[in-house]
């Protein structure tokens, strides 16, 4: 089995497929955006994809549910968010924590964690029963609207109030605010949405609320992305050898237990490695993913690794996962190498190049070189008809009728402007069973799930505990940058956000150190308190990626606390196998 994250894995996957491997997964599905993509696919027949097709810069009303743009530095989105703010877009932020995005909002809704679906249903109740939705759009493109409407009848703002803690007046005011700007009202679908285990249904509710606004396919909502026609290299097909025909099914989702998973499930591969079912997995090839921190419950990951005969890790720093490897293949960092060319679906079509600007200081090698050499050692050299990556890129560029020299010079080539919206001529076609936007989903009903999302109250934690929430800080990426000396100067440890009243009750002030203990008795490293009114009293918050245990990370080892270590529990999404991780609770251990 192989795990990878990002474009750098392309060539290695080619080698492993040539070898006969069929199990490939990335944490970006079951630990990240999977539930969102499934919720939207069930509704519109297409997912939100990556980079997201969100038309943030043209939105007149932008609703952020958790997605804390500005701390989460998804570059294009953060820049477009700044543009929307500059255009005086009306911004509504729903978050138990007063995020940076919340500080830009007209309405801030400090929701009780885990109850967003109740709010979404109440919003839809107001919009439908006050006739505030885009009638023409819904009649033209919608399927099952009347059944959907009937299902919503009991979800009034008064019903939602005790669930969410958001006052009915505020629920109505924000619902009307959204309707005022339709169809340029974008209810952002989020990205890291593996929160509570019912995440695909919450995401589907977000998709449905957008459908009521008529925002899918419209300016200021969800645009239709386009891409540059750059052919793939013509292997593995005649005259080159094909990949071996698989003799088994993939292991990650046996018998389609999670019927709507449309990508492989990392934690499913981990489970198969642990149990030997449906068949044993004996080797892991890990490219650019620190599985120890990225998958919930580190102990399960470590146990699964014990069952392997071989684990190979390709990384750029000696992170936790590299410490568990039998073989480490050090890669050149992105400034020292070529990667495969980037041809993604986006607002404008483009081809982008990553090329070396400095030499590797030692004997690190780029991913394409590692992949090709491994293939040669495995007697699979005939799968690599090209000599080096430049020859490969040149082949693809020539096949596309584009100039590699121009790409080298400018780094990017843009295609001609193409239509992005229905009213620019994009055909309004939906790849759902009904060919329409599915307000009522027969697919879900047939598989035994709710055809319209239903609210289920999240389980609360032990008395006196706080729900553990986590997220991003602008200067760091996941668990990969804490040892970078410049970034570590900017932020060397994380803090735990604790409501100021709670801090006072414990006699704690900002800067004091505490430890966190979770419901299963796991105790964190010591971590600094940030006593603040910017968070509710029932939860605490910390930035992901700190508390490194790998000794080779000189500037990060032992600094701050690890959220991953405390996430011993997770709730699996029955639709698609995502791991909801906001289901852990902590108490405070006084340090001194
Ligand atoms: N700087 C930086 N930027 C990044 C990344 C990075 O590592 N570093 N990673 C990128 C990637 S891959 C991703 S997926 C994104 C992740 O970024 P997001 O998709 O924005 O991540 P989330 O986990 O949705 O957001 C965390 C926010 O949700 C709030 N929250 C927690 N629980 C709840 C709840 O029950 N309800 C509501 N309404 N809010 C809640 C938290 O308080 C926090 O503000 O960031 C991307 N951008
Ligand atoms: N507890 C917890 N778990 C999470 C999240 C969370 O917020 N908290 N977020 C989830 C989300 S949204 C996502 S997308 C995933 C992300 O999960 P991952 O992508 O696995 O993130 P990292 O933990 O940073 O691991 C990336 C690894 O790749 C290495 N690397 C960086 N650049 C290169 C390179 O150019 N080449 C090679 N070969 N290696 C490189 C880094 O050194 C690091 O070891 O994690 C998910 N899991
Ligand atoms: Mo992610």
XYZ file of C-alpha atoms and ligand atoms in Angstrom:
687
model
C 0.000 0.000 0.000
C 1.131 3.557 -0.568
C 0.240 6.804 1.182
C 1.010 10.164 -0.326
C -0.062 13.775 -0.154
C 0.315 16.138 -3.073
C 1.545 16.185 -6.647
C 5.026 14.928 -5.709
C 3.656 11.392 -5.423
C 2.734 11.045 -9.126
C 5.887 9.294 -10.367
C 6.177 6.988 -7.357
C 2.573 5.886 -7.842
C 3.422 5.048 -11.450
C 6.307 2.806 -10.328
C 4.195 1.100 -7.664
C 1.297 0.520 -10.078
C 3.747 -1.007 -12.542
C 4.857 -3.294 -9.697
C 1.211 -4.337 -9.182
C 0.185 -2.286 -6.149
C -3.471 -1.191 -6.059
C -3.884 0.367 -2.609
C -3.165 4.116 -2.648
C -4.584 6.708 -0.272
C -4.035 10.272 0.942
C -5.130 11.902 4.223
C -6.776 14.663 2.182
C -9.889 12.473 1.794
C -10.836 10.656 5.023
C -9.103 13.171 7.337
C -9.940 16.347 5.430
C -12.289 17.271 2.586
C -13.897 13.879 1.844
C -17.263 14.464 3.563
C -17.655 17.795 1.784
C -16.979 16.317 -1.615
C -19.401 13.463 -0.965
C -22.146 15.815 0.326
C -21.854 18.009 -2.772
C -21.585 15.089 -5.187
C -24.800 13.586 -3.791
C -26.513 16.934 -4.338
C -25.058 18.346 -7.586
C -23.379 15.280 -9.111
C -19.978 16.978 -8.840
C -17.705 17.784 -5.958
C -16.124 21.052 -4.903
C -12.661 19.789 -5.951
C -9.261 21.166 -5.022
C -8.471 24.017 -5.532
C -12.048 24.885 -4.545
C -14.478 26.262 -7.133
C -15.654 28.901 -4.636
C -16.122 32.335 -6.225
C -15.155 34.142 -3.026
C -13.989 37.369 -4.637
C -17.368 37.948 -6.312
C -19.513 36.895 -3.358
C -21.725 39.640 -1.928
C -22.552 37.558 1.092
C -20.029 35.022 2.381
C -20.880 32.539 5.114
C -17.968 30.768 6.822
C -18.795 27.741 8.935
C -15.576 26.958 10.784
C -13.336 27.657 7.785
C -11.057 30.189 9.385
C -9.609 31.860 6.280
C -6.730 34.117 7.265
C -5.419 31.617 9.812
C -5.993 28.827 7.306
C -3.772 30.312 4.584
C -5.142 28.600 1.524
C -3.550 31.268 -0.606
C -6.064 31.912 -3.359
C -8.935 31.779 -0.914
C -7.271 34.074 1.622
C -6.526 36.615 -1.134
C -10.057 36.440 -2.510
C -11.419 36.792 1.030
C -9.458 40.054 1.334
C -10.997 41.183 -1.970
C -14.497 40.331 -0.741
C -13.873 42.335 2.439
C -12.593 45.197 0.281
C -15.841 45.032 -1.720
C -17.895 45.321 1.495
C -19.336 41.854 1.153
C -21.595 40.927 4.033
C -19.746 38.307 6.076
C -21.315 35.807 8.459
C -19.023 33.614 10.578
C -20.118 30.587 12.564
C -17.423 29.352 14.945
C -17.196 28.509 18.666
C -14.027 30.581 18.580
C -13.781 34.233 17.557
C -11.432 33.584 14.628
C -9.574 36.199 12.578
C -12.317 35.774 9.960
C -14.934 36.480 12.651
C -13.279 39.845 13.274
C -14.237 40.810 9.693
C -17.852 39.688 10.017
C -21.100 41.625 10.153
C -22.635 38.716 12.065
C -20.686 36.394 14.346
C -22.478 33.265 15.625
C -20.598 31.610 18.532
C -22.165 28.212 18.005
C -22.089 25.323 20.431
C -19.581 22.879 18.862
C -21.081 20.059 16.825
C -24.521 21.602 16.302
C -24.041 23.269 12.907
C -26.539 20.950 11.215
C -29.279 22.275 13.532
C -28.423 25.837 12.474
C -28.355 24.887 8.783
C -31.767 23.216 9.019
C -33.233 26.238 10.828
C -31.798 28.606 8.211
C -33.368 26.492 5.472
C -36.661 26.395 7.356
C -36.769 30.214 7.431
C -35.697 30.586 3.813
C -38.179 28.021 2.503
C -41.196 28.951 4.647
C -40.668 32.711 4.212
C -40.371 32.113 0.451
C -36.915 33.686 0.324
C -35.316 31.111 -1.990
C -34.574 31.377 -5.710
C -37.872 29.906 -6.989
C -37.070 29.948 -10.659
C -33.734 28.155 -10.115
C -35.230 25.556 -7.777
C -38.129 24.824 -10.158
C -35.851 24.554 -13.158
C -33.029 22.482 -11.662
C -34.348 20.940 -8.431
C -35.564 17.401 -7.711
C -37.770 16.474 -4.714
C -38.258 19.996 -3.392
C -41.735 19.362 -1.913
C -40.547 16.356 0.124
C -37.535 18.377 1.246
C -39.795 21.234 2.316
C -42.010 18.881 4.319
C -38.957 17.434 6.128
C -37.896 20.933 7.199
C -41.183 21.920 8.805
C -40.243 21.263 12.441
C -36.775 22.784 12.338
C -37.724 26.287 13.428
C -35.235 28.817 14.868
C -36.948 28.277 18.232
C -36.207 24.555 17.960
C -32.562 25.262 17.028
C -31.950 27.742 19.848
C -31.354 25.304 22.727
C -29.240 23.082 20.452
C -26.952 25.734 19.032
C -27.100 28.524 21.604
C -27.889 30.954 18.759
C -30.916 33.162 19.391
C -33.899 32.772 17.025
C -33.738 36.479 16.187
C -30.157 36.105 15.001
C -30.943 32.937 13.016
C -33.757 34.774 11.183
C -31.685 37.913 10.609
C -28.799 35.950 9.079
C -31.129 33.797 6.940
C -32.698 36.975 5.517
C -29.273 38.536 5.025
C -28.212 35.554 2.883
C -31.410 35.731 0.845
C -30.940 39.464 0.222
C -27.768 38.874 -1.819
C -28.742 35.686 -3.676
C -27.483 34.286 -5.995
C -24.151 35.939 -5.026
C -24.388 34.344 -1.580
C -21.718 31.741 -0.979
C -22.097 29.412 1.954
C -18.511 28.201 2.007
C -18.311 24.399 1.947
C -15.234 24.307 4.230
C -12.254 22.069 3.661
C -11.188 20.301 6.813
C -14.662 19.024 7.670
C -13.999 15.673 9.383
C -15.427 16.864 12.694
C -18.182 14.732 14.255
C -18.770 11.668 12.063
C -22.013 12.928 10.484
C -20.014 15.293 8.345
C -21.154 14.248 4.860
C -24.755 14.992 5.865
C -23.775 18.394 7.321
C -21.921 19.125 4.083
C -24.982 18.042 2.126
C -27.045 20.555 4.137
C -24.533 23.252 3.120
C -24.928 22.144 -0.498
C -28.723 22.377 -0.176
C -28.625 25.828 1.417
C -26.516 26.975 -1.534
C -29.079 25.428 -3.897
C -31.817 27.520 -2.246
C -29.670 30.598 -2.945
C -29.203 29.468 -6.562
C -25.467 29.978 -6.099
C -24.125 26.840 -7.846
C -23.032 27.845 -11.365
C -23.595 31.554 -10.665
C -21.282 34.521 -10.149
C -20.363 34.952 -6.488
C -21.274 31.332 -5.747
C -19.619 28.248 -7.251
C -18.036 28.737 -10.646
C -17.443 25.997 -13.191
C -13.706 25.330 -13.356
C -11.836 24.843 -16.622
C -8.510 23.246 -17.444
C -5.750 23.268 -20.015
C -5.740 20.328 -22.398
C -2.293 18.905 -21.658
C -2.250 15.194 -22.522
C -0.826 12.717 -20.013
C 2.325 10.845 -21.006
C 1.051 7.965 -23.170
C 2.082 5.173 -20.787
C 0.873 2.730 -19.448
C -0.636 1.777 -22.797
C 0.567 0.471 -26.139
C 3.399 0.696 -27.269
C 4.405 0.821 -23.586
C 3.539 -1.956 -21.112
C 0.206 -1.770 -19.269
C -0.108 -2.071 -15.481
C -0.667 -5.650 -14.275
C -4.365 -6.563 -13.992
C -5.389 -6.600 -10.317
C -6.372 -10.013 -8.947
C -7.874 -8.599 -5.745
C -10.126 -5.736 -4.672
C -8.736 -2.771 -2.779
C -8.559 -3.237 0.996
C -9.673 0.136 2.303
C -13.455 -0.220 1.927
C -14.393 -3.933 1.873
C -17.847 -4.758 0.471
C -18.391 -1.026 -0.022
C -19.145 -0.669 3.663
C -18.993 3.090 3.123
C -21.058 3.225 -0.068
C -20.380 6.836 -1.054
C -16.587 6.925 -0.594
C -15.258 7.930 -4.020
C -11.600 7.989 -2.977
C -9.562 5.504 -0.945
C -9.701 5.607 2.853
C -6.291 5.858 4.609
C -7.668 4.542 7.879
C -9.216 1.609 5.965
C -5.748 0.587 4.766
C -4.481 0.998 8.336
C -7.293 -1.263 9.593
C -6.501 -3.943 7.004
C -2.816 -3.787 7.951
C -3.750 -4.238 11.601
C -6.244 -7.091 11.164
C -5.036 -8.852 8.016
C -8.581 -8.511 6.605
C -9.695 -8.682 3.847
C -6.051 -9.630 3.157
C -2.711 -8.789 4.784
C -0.738 -5.730 3.786
C 2.991 -6.245 4.299
C 4.594 -3.089 2.982
C 3.898 0.644 3.186
C 5.412 3.198 0.887
C 4.923 6.637 2.444
C 5.493 9.801 0.427
C 5.164 13.257 2.037
C 2.709 12.400 4.740
C 3.463 12.241 8.462
C 0.947 9.504 9.218
C 1.743 9.552 12.944
C 0.280 13.066 13.219
C -2.165 12.970 10.308
C -4.247 9.906 11.277
C -6.278 9.910 14.507
C -5.104 7.601 17.308
C -1.336 7.301 16.892
C -1.221 4.023 18.824
C -3.294 2.242 16.166
C -0.966 3.559 13.469
C 2.092 2.336 15.383
C 0.509 -1.103 15.929
C -0.295 -1.388 12.232
C 3.315 -0.507 11.387
C 4.439 -3.416 13.615
C 2.673 -5.796 11.200
C 4.716 -4.671 8.212
C 7.729 -6.400 6.725
C 8.862 -3.171 5.108
C 8.133 0.512 5.418
C 9.804 3.007 3.091
C 9.435 6.726 3.816
C 10.282 9.496 1.364
C 10.502 12.801 3.243
C 12.501 16.008 3.505
C 12.942 16.106 7.291
C 13.342 13.410 9.982
C 9.699 13.602 11.077
C 7.942 11.035 13.317
C 6.974 8.739 10.441
C 10.579 8.576 9.183
C 11.620 7.334 12.629
C 9.383 4.273 12.144
C 10.705 3.460 8.673
C 12.991 0.591 7.674
C 14.343 2.695 4.837
C 14.314 6.476 4.478
C 14.795 8.000 1.045
C 15.572 11.680 1.555
C 14.032 13.928 -1.075
C 15.305 17.257 -2.378
C 13.054 20.072 -1.193
C 10.734 21.793 -3.652
C 13.210 24.585 -4.455
C 15.780 22.014 -5.570
C 13.747 19.908 -7.979
C 11.262 19.550 -10.787
C 7.861 18.081 -10.048
C 5.296 16.887 -12.533
C 3.663 19.865 -14.257
C 0.564 21.262 -12.625
C -2.593 21.234 -14.759
C -5.523 21.618 -12.394
C -9.150 22.620 -12.826
C -9.481 26.254 -11.826
C -11.189 29.565 -12.619
C -8.718 30.075 -15.482
C -6.936 27.301 -17.318
C -3.206 27.075 -16.730
C -0.136 24.909 -16.749
C 2.345 25.614 -13.969
C 5.952 24.534 -13.561
C 7.999 23.872 -10.447
C 11.703 23.981 -11.299
C 14.917 23.988 -9.284
C 16.331 27.341 -8.194
C 19.147 25.964 -6.010
C 21.079 22.692 -5.903
C 20.536 20.035 -3.279
C 23.257 20.387 -0.628
C 23.827 16.626 -0.173
C 22.671 13.438 -1.835
C 18.932 14.067 -1.637
C 17.130 13.175 -4.872
C 13.908 14.372 -6.501
C 10.826 12.151 -6.532
C 10.992 11.462 -10.289
C 14.602 10.204 -9.958
C 13.732 7.960 -6.994
C 10.701 6.572 -8.851
C 12.627 5.850 -12.056
C 15.615 4.253 -10.291
C 13.350 2.049 -8.193
C 11.549 0.909 -11.338
C 14.884 0.046 -12.957
C 15.991 -1.995 -9.904
C 12.637 -3.817 -9.998
C 13.161 -4.753 -13.695
C 10.406 -2.291 -14.584
C 12.628 0.183 -16.415
C 10.509 -0.247 -19.560
C 7.790 1.731 -17.782
C 10.090 4.743 -18.041
C 10.592 5.519 -21.730
C 12.078 8.953 -20.875
C 15.611 9.736 -19.695
C 14.876 12.558 -17.310
C 12.009 14.692 -16.122
C 12.700 17.513 -18.556
C 12.301 15.124 -21.460
C 9.033 13.958 -19.908
C 7.701 17.506 -19.432
C 8.831 18.519 -22.881
C 6.907 15.589 -24.360
C 3.683 16.650 -22.631
C 4.102 20.320 -23.535
C 4.785 19.499 -27.190
C 1.761 17.193 -27.301
C -0.322 20.118 -26.006
C 1.098 22.462 -28.654
C 2.745 24.570 -25.943
C 6.304 25.792 -25.475
C 8.403 24.328 -22.672
C 10.844 27.238 -23.063
C 8.078 29.740 -22.409
C 6.957 27.727 -19.392
C 10.510 27.693 -18.013
C 10.795 31.417 -18.493
C 7.450 32.450 -16.979
C 6.688 29.538 -14.659
C 3.087 29.510 -15.839
C 1.125 29.596 -19.100
C -2.479 30.748 -18.995
C -5.121 29.548 -21.439
C -7.772 31.646 -23.161
C -10.610 32.886 -20.948
C -13.474 30.395 -20.857
C -17.005 30.637 -19.444
C -17.371 29.899 -15.718
C -21.095 30.454 -15.090
C -24.438 29.232 -16.437
C -25.276 32.675 -17.816
C -21.956 32.729 -19.702
C -23.005 29.554 -21.502
C -21.884 26.728 -19.231
C -24.554 24.022 -19.675
C -26.537 23.388 -16.463
C -26.101 19.633 -16.336
C -26.062 17.645 -13.115
C -24.516 14.170 -12.980
C -26.990 12.913 -10.357
C -29.388 9.985 -10.948
C -32.273 12.430 -11.571
C -30.118 14.757 -13.683
C -31.132 17.547 -11.295
C -30.049 19.087 -8.005
C -31.239 16.524 -5.484
C -33.132 18.170 -2.633
C -34.382 14.677 -1.846
C -31.880 11.872 -2.455
C -33.250 8.518 -3.531
C -29.671 7.218 -3.649
C -29.301 7.889 0.055
C -32.719 6.443 0.821
C -31.964 3.248 -1.100
C -28.699 2.825 0.810
C -30.547 3.196 4.125
C -29.602 6.805 4.903
C -31.637 9.963 5.416
C -32.682 11.400 2.023
C -32.788 14.855 3.661
C -30.246 15.455 6.459
C -31.629 14.939 9.980
C -30.102 16.464 13.095
C -28.605 14.250 15.774
C -27.302 15.905 18.943
C -23.570 15.245 19.445
C -22.593 13.291 22.562
C -21.292 15.501 25.354
C -18.098 14.850 27.277
C -17.442 13.837 30.882
C -18.453 16.434 33.521
C -15.877 19.178 33.919
C -14.180 18.482 30.582
C -13.757 20.691 27.518
C -14.176 19.676 23.904
C -10.800 19.769 22.149
C -10.847 21.826 18.929
C -7.827 22.478 16.719
C -6.876 24.300 13.535
C -4.219 26.196 11.629
C -1.829 29.044 12.292
C -0.831 31.242 9.354
C 2.928 30.609 9.567
C 2.900 26.821 9.828
C 1.796 23.964 7.598
C 0.443 20.900 9.391
C 3.270 19.097 11.225
C 5.903 19.847 8.590
C 7.293 23.345 9.246
C 7.830 23.597 13.022
C 11.526 22.782 12.675
C 12.126 25.397 9.995
C 14.305 27.933 11.816
C 12.719 31.037 10.335
C 9.169 29.862 10.938
C 10.085 28.584 14.359
C 11.370 32.071 15.206
C 7.948 33.415 14.254
C 6.059 30.763 16.247
C 7.983 28.195 18.255
C 5.182 26.633 20.290
C 1.397 26.516 20.311
C -0.948 27.744 23.031
C -4.174 26.375 24.393
C -7.029 28.848 24.105
C -9.063 28.825 27.281
C -12.062 31.024 28.045
C -10.993 33.873 30.365
C -13.642 33.066 33.007
C -12.556 29.435 33.142
C -8.901 30.470 33.377
C -9.746 32.737 36.292
C -11.599 29.933 38.046
C -8.435 27.814 37.801
C -6.235 30.741 38.822
C -4.514 30.679 35.430
C -3.322 33.594 33.327
C -1.926 33.843 29.808
C 1.603 32.481 29.647
C 1.157 29.919 32.448
C 1.893 26.325 31.514
C -0.585 23.484 31.943
C -1.010 19.975 30.599
C -4.135 18.533 29.018
C -5.468 15.088 29.851
C -7.990 13.440 27.561
C -10.905 11.123 28.317
C -8.644 8.097 27.868
C -5.981 9.317 30.287
C -3.478 10.520 27.667
C -1.539 13.531 29.007
C -0.015 16.134 26.683
C 3.294 17.980 26.861
C 3.154 21.194 28.810
C 1.487 23.953 26.837
C 1.048 27.699 27.350
C -2.356 29.095 28.289
C -3.985 31.823 26.219
C -6.764 33.156 28.465
C -9.252 34.842 26.145
C -12.840 35.913 25.669
C -12.487 34.739 22.070
C -13.623 31.188 22.837
C -16.707 29.599 24.410
C -16.538 28.083 27.854
C -17.269 24.516 26.714
C -14.223 24.020 24.494
C -10.487 24.682 24.177
C -8.521 25.229 20.992
C -4.960 24.606 19.860
C -2.931 24.824 16.665
C -2.165 21.458 15.028
C 1.358 20.228 14.314
C 3.312 20.893 17.517
C 4.536 18.638 20.306
C 6.988 16.777 18.076
C 8.527 13.601 19.489
C 11.097 13.062 16.705
C 14.501 13.977 18.142
C 15.963 14.861 14.761
C 13.704 17.921 14.584
C 16.163 20.128 16.450
C 14.090 23.283 16.518
C 10.741 21.620 17.206
C 11.373 18.624 19.459
C 9.307 18.826 22.637
C 7.941 22.304 21.923
C 4.228 22.841 22.458
C 1.601 20.120 22.669
C 0.288 17.726 20.033
C -3.432 17.688 19.260
C -2.887 14.410 17.399
C -1.697 12.675 20.560
C -4.938 13.653 22.314
C -7.215 12.497 19.474
C -7.546 8.902 20.642
C -11.220 8.744 19.641
C -12.802 9.317 16.264
C -16.299 8.849 14.807
C -16.494 7.244 11.388
C -18.827 8.773 8.821
C -21.185 5.964 7.750
C -21.569 7.399 4.232
C -17.899 7.659 3.299
C -15.521 6.496 6.042
C -14.159 9.909 7.099
C -12.817 10.166 10.639
C -14.585 12.847 12.726
C -11.945 14.029 15.195
C -13.694 16.799 17.205
C -15.067 14.163 19.582
C -12.310 14.232 22.214
C -12.515 15.946 25.589
C -9.780 17.199 27.888
C -9.359 18.322 31.478
C -6.697 20.651 32.811
C -3.687 19.368 34.726
C -1.968 22.099 36.714
C 1.732 22.112 35.967
C 3.351 23.721 39.012
N -1.329 28.152 7.421
C -1.898 27.020 7.016
N -2.953 27.065 6.183
C -3.547 25.916 5.783
C -3.064 24.644 6.171
C -1.940 24.620 7.051
O -1.462 23.555 7.470
N -1.396 25.814 7.430
N -3.709 23.502 5.746
C -4.628 23.591 4.629
C -5.574 22.450 4.618
S -5.142 20.986 3.841
C -6.816 22.549 5.113
S -7.871 21.212 5.027
C -7.351 23.814 5.657
C -8.028 23.637 7.014
O -8.650 24.838 7.364
P -10.224 24.882 7.649
O -10.937 24.109 6.610
O -10.564 26.297 7.865
O -10.181 24.030 8.994
P -11.289 23.723 9.990
O -10.903 22.559 10.805
O -12.572 23.694 9.271
O -11.356 25.024 10.840
C -10.987 25.115 12.085
C -11.940 26.174 12.598
O -13.198 25.542 12.864
C -13.651 25.924 14.143
N -14.529 24.848 14.660
C -14.196 23.763 15.385
N -15.286 23.029 15.669
C -16.343 23.656 15.119
C -17.765 23.386 15.082
O -18.288 22.419 15.639
N -18.541 24.249 14.382
C -18.027 25.346 13.764
N -18.864 26.138 13.085
N -16.702 25.637 13.798
C -15.879 24.801 14.463
C -12.354 26.154 14.914
O -12.567 27.012 16.005
C -11.453 26.804 13.859
O -11.618 28.185 13.777
O -6.303 24.760 5.843
C -5.442 24.855 4.704
N -4.622 26.002 4.945
N -4.666 15.892 14.652
C -4.890 16.378 13.439
N -4.831 15.559 12.371
C -5.013 16.043 11.125
C -5.292 17.416 10.898
C -5.347 18.273 12.046
O -5.568 19.486 11.952
N -5.134 17.724 13.289
N -5.504 17.872 9.622
C -5.902 16.905 8.612
C -5.766 17.477 7.257
S -6.868 18.699 6.849
C -4.841 17.054 6.371
S -4.907 17.635 4.759
C -3.815 16.064 6.744
C -2.418 16.498 6.295
O -1.544 15.468 6.559
P -0.051 15.443 5.972
O -0.018 15.923 4.588
O 0.446 14.095 6.257
O 0.665 16.574 6.838
P 2.010 16.590 7.643
O 1.754 16.056 9.005
O 2.577 17.953 7.539
O 3.004 15.584 6.883
C 3.626 15.910 5.685
C 4.971 15.238 5.629
O 5.506 15.483 4.327
C 6.830 15.937 4.457
N 7.153 16.778 3.284
C 6.963 18.109 3.132
N 7.388 18.498 1.920
C 7.835 17.396 1.281
C 8.404 17.151 -0.008
O 8.567 18.060 -0.822
N 8.744 15.870 -0.322
C 8.583 14.855 0.565
N 8.936 13.631 0.172
N 8.069 15.057 1.807
C 7.695 16.299 2.155
C 6.865 16.679 5.763
O 8.193 16.764 6.242
C 5.953 15.812 6.634
O 6.652 14.775 7.278
O -3.805 15.877 8.161
C -5.084 15.619 8.700
N -4.937 15.187 10.059
Mo -6.570 19.285 4.549
